[in-house]
Structure formats: structure tokens, C-alpha cells
Coordinates of C-alpha atoms in Angstrom, one line a residue:
X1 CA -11.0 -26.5 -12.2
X2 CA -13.4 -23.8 -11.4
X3 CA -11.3 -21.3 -8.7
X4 CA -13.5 -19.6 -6.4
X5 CA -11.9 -15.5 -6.6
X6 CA -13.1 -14.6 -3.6
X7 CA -14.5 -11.6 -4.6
X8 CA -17.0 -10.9 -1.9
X9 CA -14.1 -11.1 0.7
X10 CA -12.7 -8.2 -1.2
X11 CA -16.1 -5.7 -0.4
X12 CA -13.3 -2.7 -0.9
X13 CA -10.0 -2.1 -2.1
X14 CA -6.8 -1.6 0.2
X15 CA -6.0 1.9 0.7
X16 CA -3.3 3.3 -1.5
X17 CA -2.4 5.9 1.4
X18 CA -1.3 3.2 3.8
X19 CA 2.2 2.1 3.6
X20 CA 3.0 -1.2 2.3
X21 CA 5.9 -4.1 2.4
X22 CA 8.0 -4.7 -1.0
X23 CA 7.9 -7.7 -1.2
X24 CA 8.8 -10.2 -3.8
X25 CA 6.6 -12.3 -6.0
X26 CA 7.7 -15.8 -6.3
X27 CA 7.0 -18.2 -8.7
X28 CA 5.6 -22.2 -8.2
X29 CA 5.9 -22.7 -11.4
X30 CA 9.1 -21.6 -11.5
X31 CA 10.6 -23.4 -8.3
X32 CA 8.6 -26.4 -9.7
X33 CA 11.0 -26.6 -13.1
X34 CA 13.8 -25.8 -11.2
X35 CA 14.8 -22.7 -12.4
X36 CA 17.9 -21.6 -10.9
X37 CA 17.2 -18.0 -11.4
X38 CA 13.8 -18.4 -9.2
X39 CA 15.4 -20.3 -7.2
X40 CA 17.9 -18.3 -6.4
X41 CA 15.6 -15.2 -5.4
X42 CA 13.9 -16.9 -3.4
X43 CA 17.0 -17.9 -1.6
X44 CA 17.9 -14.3 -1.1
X45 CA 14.8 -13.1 0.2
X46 CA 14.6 -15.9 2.5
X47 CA 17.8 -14.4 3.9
X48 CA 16.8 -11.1 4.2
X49 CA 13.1 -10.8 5.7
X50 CA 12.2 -14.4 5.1
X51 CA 8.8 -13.1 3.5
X52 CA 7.4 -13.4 0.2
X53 CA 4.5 -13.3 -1.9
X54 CA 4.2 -17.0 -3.6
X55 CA 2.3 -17.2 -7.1
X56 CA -0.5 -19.7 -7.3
X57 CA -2.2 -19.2 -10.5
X58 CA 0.8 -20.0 -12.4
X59 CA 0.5 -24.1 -11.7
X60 CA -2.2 -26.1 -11.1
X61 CA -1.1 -27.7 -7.8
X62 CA -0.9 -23.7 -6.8
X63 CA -4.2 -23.3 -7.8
X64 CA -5.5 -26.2 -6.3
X65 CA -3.5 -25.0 -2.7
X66 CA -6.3 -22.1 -3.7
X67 CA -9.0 -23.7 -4.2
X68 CA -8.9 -25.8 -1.0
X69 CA -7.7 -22.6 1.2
X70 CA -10.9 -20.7 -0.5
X71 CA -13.0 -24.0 0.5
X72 CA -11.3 -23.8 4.1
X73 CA -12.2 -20.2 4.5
X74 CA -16.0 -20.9 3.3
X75 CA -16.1 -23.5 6.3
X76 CA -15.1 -20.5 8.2
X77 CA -17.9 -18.3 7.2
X78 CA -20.4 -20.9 7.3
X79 CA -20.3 -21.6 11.2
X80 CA -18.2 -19.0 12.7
X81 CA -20.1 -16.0 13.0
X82 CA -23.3 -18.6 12.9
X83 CA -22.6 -21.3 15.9
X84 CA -23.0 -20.0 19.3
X85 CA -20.3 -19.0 21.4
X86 CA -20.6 -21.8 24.1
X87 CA -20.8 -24.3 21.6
X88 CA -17.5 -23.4 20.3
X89 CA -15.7 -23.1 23.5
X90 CA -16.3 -26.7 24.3
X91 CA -13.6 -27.4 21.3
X92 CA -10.5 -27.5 23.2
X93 CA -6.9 -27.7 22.9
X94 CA -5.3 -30.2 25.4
X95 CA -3.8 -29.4 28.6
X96 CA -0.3 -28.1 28.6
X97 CA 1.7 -25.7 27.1
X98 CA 1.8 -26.7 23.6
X99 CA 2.0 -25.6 20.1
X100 CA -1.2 -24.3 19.4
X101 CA -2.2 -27.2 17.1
X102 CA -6.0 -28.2 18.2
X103 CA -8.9 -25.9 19.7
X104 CA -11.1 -23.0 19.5
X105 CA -10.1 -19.9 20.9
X106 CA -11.3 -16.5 21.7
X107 CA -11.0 -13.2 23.9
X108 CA -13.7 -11.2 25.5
X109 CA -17.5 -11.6 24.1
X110 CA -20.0 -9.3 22.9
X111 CA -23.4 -9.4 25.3
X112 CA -25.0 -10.8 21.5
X113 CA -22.3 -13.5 21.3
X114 CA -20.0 -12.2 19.4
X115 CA -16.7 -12.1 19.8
X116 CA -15.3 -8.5 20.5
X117 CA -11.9 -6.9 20.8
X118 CA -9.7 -8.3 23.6
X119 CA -6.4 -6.9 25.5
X120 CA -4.4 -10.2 25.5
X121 CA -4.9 -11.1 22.0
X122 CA -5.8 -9.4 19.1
X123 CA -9.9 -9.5 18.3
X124 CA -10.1 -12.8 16.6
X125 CA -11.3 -16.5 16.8
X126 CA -9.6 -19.4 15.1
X127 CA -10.2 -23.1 14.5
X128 CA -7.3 -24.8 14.6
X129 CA -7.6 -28.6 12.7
X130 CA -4.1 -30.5 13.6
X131 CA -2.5 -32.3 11.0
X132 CA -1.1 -35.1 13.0
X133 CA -4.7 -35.9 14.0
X134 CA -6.2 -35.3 10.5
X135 CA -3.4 -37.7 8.8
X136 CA -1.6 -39.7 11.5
X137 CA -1.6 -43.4 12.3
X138 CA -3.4 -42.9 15.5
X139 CA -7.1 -41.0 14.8
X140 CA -8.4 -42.7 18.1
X141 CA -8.0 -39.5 20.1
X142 CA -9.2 -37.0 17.7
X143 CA -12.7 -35.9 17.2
X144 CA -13.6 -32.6 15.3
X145 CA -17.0 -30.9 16.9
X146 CA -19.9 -31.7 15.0
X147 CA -20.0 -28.4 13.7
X148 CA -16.7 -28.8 12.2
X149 CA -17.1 -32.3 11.3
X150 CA -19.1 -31.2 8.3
X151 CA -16.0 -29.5 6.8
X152 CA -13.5 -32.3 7.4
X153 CA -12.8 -33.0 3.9
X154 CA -12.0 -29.2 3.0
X155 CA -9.7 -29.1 6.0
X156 CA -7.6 -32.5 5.2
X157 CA -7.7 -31.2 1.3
X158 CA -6.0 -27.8 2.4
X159 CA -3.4 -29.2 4.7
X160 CA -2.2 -32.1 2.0
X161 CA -2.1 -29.2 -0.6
X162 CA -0.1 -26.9 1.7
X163 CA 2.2 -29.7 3.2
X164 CA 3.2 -30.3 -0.7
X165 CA 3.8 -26.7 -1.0
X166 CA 5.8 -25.9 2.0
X167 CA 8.0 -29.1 1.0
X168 CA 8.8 -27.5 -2.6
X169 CA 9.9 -24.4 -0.5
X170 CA 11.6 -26.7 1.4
X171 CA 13.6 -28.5 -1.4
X172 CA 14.8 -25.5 -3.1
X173 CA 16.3 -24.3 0.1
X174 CA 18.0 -27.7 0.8
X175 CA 19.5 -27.1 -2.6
X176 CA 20.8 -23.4 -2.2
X177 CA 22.3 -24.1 0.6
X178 CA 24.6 -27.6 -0.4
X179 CA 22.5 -29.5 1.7
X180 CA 21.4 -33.2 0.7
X181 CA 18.2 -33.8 -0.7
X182 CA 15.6 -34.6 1.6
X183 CA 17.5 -32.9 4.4
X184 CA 14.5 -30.5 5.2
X185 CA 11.5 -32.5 3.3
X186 CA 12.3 -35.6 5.1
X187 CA 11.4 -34.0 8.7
X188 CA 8.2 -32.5 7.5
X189 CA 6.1 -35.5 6.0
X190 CA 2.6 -35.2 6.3
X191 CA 1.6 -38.0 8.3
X192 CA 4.1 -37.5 10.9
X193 CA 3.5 -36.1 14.5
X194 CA 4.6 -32.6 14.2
X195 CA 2.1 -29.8 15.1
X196 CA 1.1 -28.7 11.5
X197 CA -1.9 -27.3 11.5
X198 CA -4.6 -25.4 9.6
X199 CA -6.3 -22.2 11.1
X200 CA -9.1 -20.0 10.1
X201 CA -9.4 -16.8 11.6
X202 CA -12.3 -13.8 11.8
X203 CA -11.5 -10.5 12.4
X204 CA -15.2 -9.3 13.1
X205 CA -15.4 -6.1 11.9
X206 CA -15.1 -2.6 13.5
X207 CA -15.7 1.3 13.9
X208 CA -13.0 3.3 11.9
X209 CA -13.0 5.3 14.3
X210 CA -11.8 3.1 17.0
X211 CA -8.3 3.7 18.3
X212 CA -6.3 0.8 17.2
X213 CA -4.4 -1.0 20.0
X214 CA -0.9 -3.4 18.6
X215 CA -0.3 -4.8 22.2
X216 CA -3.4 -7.3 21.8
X217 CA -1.0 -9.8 20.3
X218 CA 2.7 -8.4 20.2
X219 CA 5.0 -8.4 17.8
X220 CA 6.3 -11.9 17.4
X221 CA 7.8 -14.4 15.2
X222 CA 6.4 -18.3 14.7
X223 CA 7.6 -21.1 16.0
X224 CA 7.6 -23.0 12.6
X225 CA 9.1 -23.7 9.1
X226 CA 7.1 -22.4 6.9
X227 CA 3.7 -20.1 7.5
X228 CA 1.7 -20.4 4.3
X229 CA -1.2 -17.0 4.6
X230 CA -4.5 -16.5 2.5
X231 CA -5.9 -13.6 3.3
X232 CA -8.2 -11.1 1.4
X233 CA -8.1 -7.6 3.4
X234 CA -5.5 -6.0 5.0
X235 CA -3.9 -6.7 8.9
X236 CA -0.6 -8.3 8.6
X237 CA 2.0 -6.2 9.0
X238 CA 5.9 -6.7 9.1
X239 CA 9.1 -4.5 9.8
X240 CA 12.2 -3.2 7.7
X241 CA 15.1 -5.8 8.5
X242 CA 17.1 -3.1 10.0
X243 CA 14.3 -2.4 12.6
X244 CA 13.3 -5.7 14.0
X245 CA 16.1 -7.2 15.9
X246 CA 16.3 -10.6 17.3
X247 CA 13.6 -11.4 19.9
X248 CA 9.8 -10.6 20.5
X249 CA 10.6 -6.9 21.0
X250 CA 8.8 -3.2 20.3
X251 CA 10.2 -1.3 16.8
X252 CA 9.3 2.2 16.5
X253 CA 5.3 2.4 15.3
X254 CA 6.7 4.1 11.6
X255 CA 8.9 1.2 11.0
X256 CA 5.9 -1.3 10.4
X257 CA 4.6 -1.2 6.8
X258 CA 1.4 -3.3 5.5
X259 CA 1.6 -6.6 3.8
X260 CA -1.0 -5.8 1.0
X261 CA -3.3 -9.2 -0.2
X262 CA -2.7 -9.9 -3.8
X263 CA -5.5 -12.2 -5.6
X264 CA -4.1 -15.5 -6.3
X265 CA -1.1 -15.2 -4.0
X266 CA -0.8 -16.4 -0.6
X267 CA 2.0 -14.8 1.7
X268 CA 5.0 -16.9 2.8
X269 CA 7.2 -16.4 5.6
X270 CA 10.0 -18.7 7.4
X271 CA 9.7 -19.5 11.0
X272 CA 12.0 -19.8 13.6
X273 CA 12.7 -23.3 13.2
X274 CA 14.8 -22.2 9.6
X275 CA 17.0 -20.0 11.6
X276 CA 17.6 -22.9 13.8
X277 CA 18.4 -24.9 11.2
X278 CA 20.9 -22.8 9.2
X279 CA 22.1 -20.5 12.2
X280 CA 20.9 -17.9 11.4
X281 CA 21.2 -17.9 7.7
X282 CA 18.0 -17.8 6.8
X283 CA 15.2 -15.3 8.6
X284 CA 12.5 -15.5 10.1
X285 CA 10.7 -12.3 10.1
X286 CA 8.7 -10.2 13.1
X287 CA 5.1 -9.4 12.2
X288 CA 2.0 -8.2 13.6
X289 CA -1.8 -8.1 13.2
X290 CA -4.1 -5.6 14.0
X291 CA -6.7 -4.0 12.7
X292 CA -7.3 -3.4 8.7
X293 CA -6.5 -0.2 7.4
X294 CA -8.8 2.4 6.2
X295 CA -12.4 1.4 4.9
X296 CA -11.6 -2.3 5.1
X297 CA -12.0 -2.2 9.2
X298 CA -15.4 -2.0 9.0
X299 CA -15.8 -5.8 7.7
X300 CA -15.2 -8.9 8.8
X301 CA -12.0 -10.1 7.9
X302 CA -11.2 -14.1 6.7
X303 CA -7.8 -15.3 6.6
X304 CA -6.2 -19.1 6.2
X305 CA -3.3 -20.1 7.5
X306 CA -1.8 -23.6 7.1
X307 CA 1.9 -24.2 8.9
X308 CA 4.7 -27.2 8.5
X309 CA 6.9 -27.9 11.5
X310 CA 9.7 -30.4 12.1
X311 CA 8.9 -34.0 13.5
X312 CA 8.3 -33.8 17.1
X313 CA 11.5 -35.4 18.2
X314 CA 13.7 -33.7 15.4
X315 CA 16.9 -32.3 17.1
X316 CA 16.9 -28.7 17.0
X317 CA 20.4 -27.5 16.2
X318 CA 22.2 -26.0 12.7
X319 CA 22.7 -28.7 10.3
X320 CA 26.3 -29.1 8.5
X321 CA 26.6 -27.3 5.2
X322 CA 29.4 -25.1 3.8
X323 CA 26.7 -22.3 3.7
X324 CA 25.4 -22.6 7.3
X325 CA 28.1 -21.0 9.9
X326 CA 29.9 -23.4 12.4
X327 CA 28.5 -23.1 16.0
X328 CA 30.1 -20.4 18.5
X329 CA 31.6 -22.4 21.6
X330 CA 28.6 -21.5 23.6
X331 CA 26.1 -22.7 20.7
X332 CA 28.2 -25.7 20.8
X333 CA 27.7 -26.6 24.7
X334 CA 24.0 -25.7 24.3
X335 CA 21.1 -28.1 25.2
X336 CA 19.5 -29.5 22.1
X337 CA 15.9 -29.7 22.5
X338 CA 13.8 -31.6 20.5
X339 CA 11.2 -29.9 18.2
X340 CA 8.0 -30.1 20.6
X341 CA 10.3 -29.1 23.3
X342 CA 11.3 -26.1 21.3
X343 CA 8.1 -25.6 20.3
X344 CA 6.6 -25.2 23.5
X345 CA 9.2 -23.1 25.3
X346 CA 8.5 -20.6 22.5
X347 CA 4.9 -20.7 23.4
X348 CA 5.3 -20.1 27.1
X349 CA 7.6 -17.6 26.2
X350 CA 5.0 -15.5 24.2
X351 CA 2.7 -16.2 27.1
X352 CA 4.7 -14.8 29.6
X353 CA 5.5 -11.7 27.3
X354 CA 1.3 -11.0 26.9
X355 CA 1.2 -11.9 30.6
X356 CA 3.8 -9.0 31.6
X357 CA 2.0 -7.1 28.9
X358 CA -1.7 -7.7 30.6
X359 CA 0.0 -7.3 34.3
X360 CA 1.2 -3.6 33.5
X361 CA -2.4 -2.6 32.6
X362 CA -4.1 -3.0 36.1
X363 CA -7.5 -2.2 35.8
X364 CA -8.5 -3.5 32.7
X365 CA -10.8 -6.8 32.7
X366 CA -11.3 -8.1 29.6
X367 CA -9.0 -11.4 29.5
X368 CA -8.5 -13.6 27.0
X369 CA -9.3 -17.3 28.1
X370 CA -6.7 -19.9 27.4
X371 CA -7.0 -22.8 26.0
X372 CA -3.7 -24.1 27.0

């Protein structure tokens, strides 16, 4: 298999004055033989920041993961920057609050079409490609935009490649933590209704010089499993354990450090659903995106992202393991909601935090325009 490098998304290298993350390098191959020292790391990052680099040159269903993001991201580049804007906005996610599995989205626009930094969210456009439409029984309802439909076959190869991935995170997890087998892989098959999704995003590029603004998008953490990143220049940015506490909240601006790209590796993190699901056990870590650092701003920035979340009716509560701690009294009396329950309350509440955000800066009109 011939692996596309990427090499033109790398046009220069990541500072080495801007401060970077630790974080560990995980191997597939590894977790793939079961190696209980690998395995074992992985557990203890997972409950500590619950972000990690994950090798994928080291076994070829990691480089074919790869090779189908690379092949994602191309689609990307082919008609983002090239199919105009109004064109795009007619791809829509449905009505509702919901997970943010389907649709085209974007902030304020450029008087040439472009898309151009915007106060709600950060300055980016994604296509979102939902796996439950891509895979499930039911394809009736879905349609991908003609100028998507071209790339159906990269998106479906990217999502099966990533949903196999995710699962082998998954499994080593069930094992660390005395849980039977099956106990996390079973509620995140591929073909199941569950707001997976793929996303490709463009960060257009900008002046160096331009003051760069983290309230866009705030700090948050995602409703999900597992968030699977490829991404080439720099943006992501997470926080020192000890200065993100619980909640979509502000750290101090020196506690954030960059997540630096590595060739070959795509960046891992544990959503919100894992904490759920071990009480708290395992993390799921606060992050960011803004602007890259240095030199790198001034181009257009690529990233893949592929997510697994529970079944839509899954029960959203701590499972029963001697590792995972017993439910407090209160935890014990609390409503249970089901995973697309959960899933959109988290939504709306990330709304109504960028709402409250947009609301305390009266005066400023450029809005982003929902799509849900």
C-alpha cells in the first residue's frame, strides 16, 4: 500500500518556541498483540488526561486508518475552498438540537466567498458525513450533496477504518478495567444508530499578525467515546490535568500547551461518555482550537476527525466493575438518560455557553449560523 505522507500539508515546520503537550505515543501494534505492558500505559494515560498520540505506521490496519483519513482530507481540499458558498449551505443538519452528526457549517463570509473568522465559533467549515446514514439499515433518508457524493467511498472507507480502531481502544479498556469482553465494543458497532461521524475541517489561513481570539469556540470537552484526530499543522491545544477542572470552564491562558502533529500518528482523546461509563475513572480531557502557531497561520489548515459514540438508546450510567467506584446516593437517584439524550443536552449546553459568550459582546455582528 502506497501511503500518501502528506507532505504538502506540512508547507512549514511547527515552531520549537511554542509550548507543547507530553504526550504519550501509543502503539497499535502493540494493543493489537495484546501486550500487557502497552496496554497498561495506555490505561494510565487514559486516566490521567485521556489524550494520546496513537502509532499508525506500526500495523497495517493503522496505516490503512491513514490512508483513508489522507483520502478523506483530499476530498476536503478538492471542493472546500473550490464549491461556492451557497451551494454548501444548502447541506444541512436536521432540525433539533442534536449531536452534530450531518451538515455543513460555517461562521461569517468573506465578500469573495470565503469563509472568514467568526465570534461564535472558531474560523472553520466542516463536512460532517454520519455514520448511521453511511452504514445503517435505513439509507432512504440520507443523500450526500452532489459535491460530496463524489467522495462517498473515501468517507465510508475512513469511518469503517476508524470504527475498527476506536473498538481496539475500546477492548483494551474493557480489559484493564475487569470488565467483560464486549462490554464497550458491543455498544459501538458500526452499523448501529449512534451519531459517529467523520468531519473535515479548513482553517483558511491568516495574518500572523492578527490578534488571536480563544472565545470563538470555548474550551470544551466532546460528547463522545473516542475522538480519533489527523491533523498536519498545529491548533489543538489541551491543559495540564491540574488546571482544567470539571465543566466547560476558562484555565489561565499559560496553562494551555500545543498538541504538536506527528507524521503517521493521529491524536486520541476519550470523550465524556468514558467518564460516564467508569465514573469518573477514566478522563476526558478539555481542549481548544484556535489559530496555528507561528509561521503555520498563514496556511490553510486540513484536519480529520472521525468519532464513535454509544448506541442511541444505550443507558448512560457507570457500569459495574471492581475498578469503576460505586455511585454516591445522589448519582444513585439520578435520571438515566439515554445516549442521544445525553448527547444532545451536552450540545445545548455548549450552545448556551457560546450564546452567553456572544450576548456579553454587544456590538459585534458577525454570527455564526446554526445549523441545528
Amino acid at each position: 500500500m502506497a501511503v500518501d505522507s502528506m507532505a504538502d500539508l506540512y508547507p512549514v515546520p511547527f515552531p520549537d518556541d511554542a509550548p507543547t503537550a507530553n504526550l504519550e505515543k501509543i502503539s497499535l501494534y502493540k494493543l493489537l498483540n495484546d501486550d500487557e505492558d502497552e496496554g497498561q500505559r495506555l490505561f494510565k494515560v487514559c486516566k490521567e488526561t485521556g489524550f494520546f498520540y496513537l502509532d499508525m505506521m506500526d500495523h497495517p490496519k493503522g496505516k490503512q486508518m491513514w490512508e483513508d483519513a489522507c483520502t478523506a482530507c483530499r476530498a476536503g481540499q478538492d471542493v472546500l475552498p473550490r464549491v461556492p458558498m451557497q451551494e454548501k449551505k444548502l447541506y444541512k443538519a436536521p432540525a433539533g438540537v442534536r449531536v452534530l452528526d450531518q451538515g455543513y457549517q460555517t461562521g461569517a463570509v468573506k465578500d469573495n466567498g470565503q469563509p472568514r473568522d467568526s465570534e461564535m465559533f472558531m474560523l472553520m467549515q466542516w463536512i460532517q458525513v454520519p455514520q448511521s446514514g453511511m452504514f445503517g439499515d435505513d439509507r432512504s433518508a440520507f443523500r450526500l450533496p452532489s459535491w460530496l457524493a463524489q467522495h462517498e467511498g473515501r468517507f465510508k472507507a475512513a469511518m469503517k477504518t476508524g470504527n475498527t480502531v476506536a473498538n481496539i481502544v475500546l477492548s483494551v479498556l474493557e480489559r484493564e478495567l475487569q470488565l467483560p469482553q464486549g462490554a464497550f465494543t458491543s455498544l459501538h458497532r458500526l452499523a448501529d444508530s449512534s451519531g459517529d461521524f467523520l468531519r473535515v475541517l479548513r482553517y483558511p489561513g491568516s495574518d500572523t499578525a492578527e490578534k488571536v481570539d480563544p472565545l470563538r469556540f470555548p474550551a470544551h470537552k466532546d460528547a463522545v467515546s473516542v475522538a480519533i484526530l489527523f491533523t498536519w499543522l498545529g491548533g489543538l491545544q489541551i491543559v495540564e490535568p491540574r488546571a482544567a477542572p470539571a465543566g466547560v470552564v476558562t484555565v489561565p491562558e499559560d496553562s494551555w500547551r500545543w498538541v504538536k502533529p506527528l507524521a503517521g500518528c493521529a491524536v486520541v482523546n476519550l470523550g465524556d461518555a468514558m467518564e460516564v461509563f467508569t465514573n469518573g475513572m477514566l478522563k476526558s480531557g478539555l481542549h481548544r482550537v484556535i489559530k496555528a502557531p507561528g509561521q503555520q497561520r498563514v496556511h490553510d489548515k486540513y484536519s480529520v476527525l472521525i468519532v464513535a459514540r454509544p448506541e442511541n438508546q444505550t443507558a448512560m450510567k457507570a457500569f459495574k466493575s471492581p475498578m469503576i467506584p460505586e455511585d454516591s446516593p445522589e448519582q444513585a437517584q439520578a435520571e438515566v438518560f439515554t445516549s442521544i439524550q445525553w448527547g444532545n443536552n451536552k450540545i445545548k449546553a455548549l450552545q448556551d455557553v457560546i450564546d452567553k459568550i456572544q450576548s456579553e459582546r454587544r456590538g459585534k455582528s458577525d454570527k455564526l449560523e446554526r445549523s441545528w
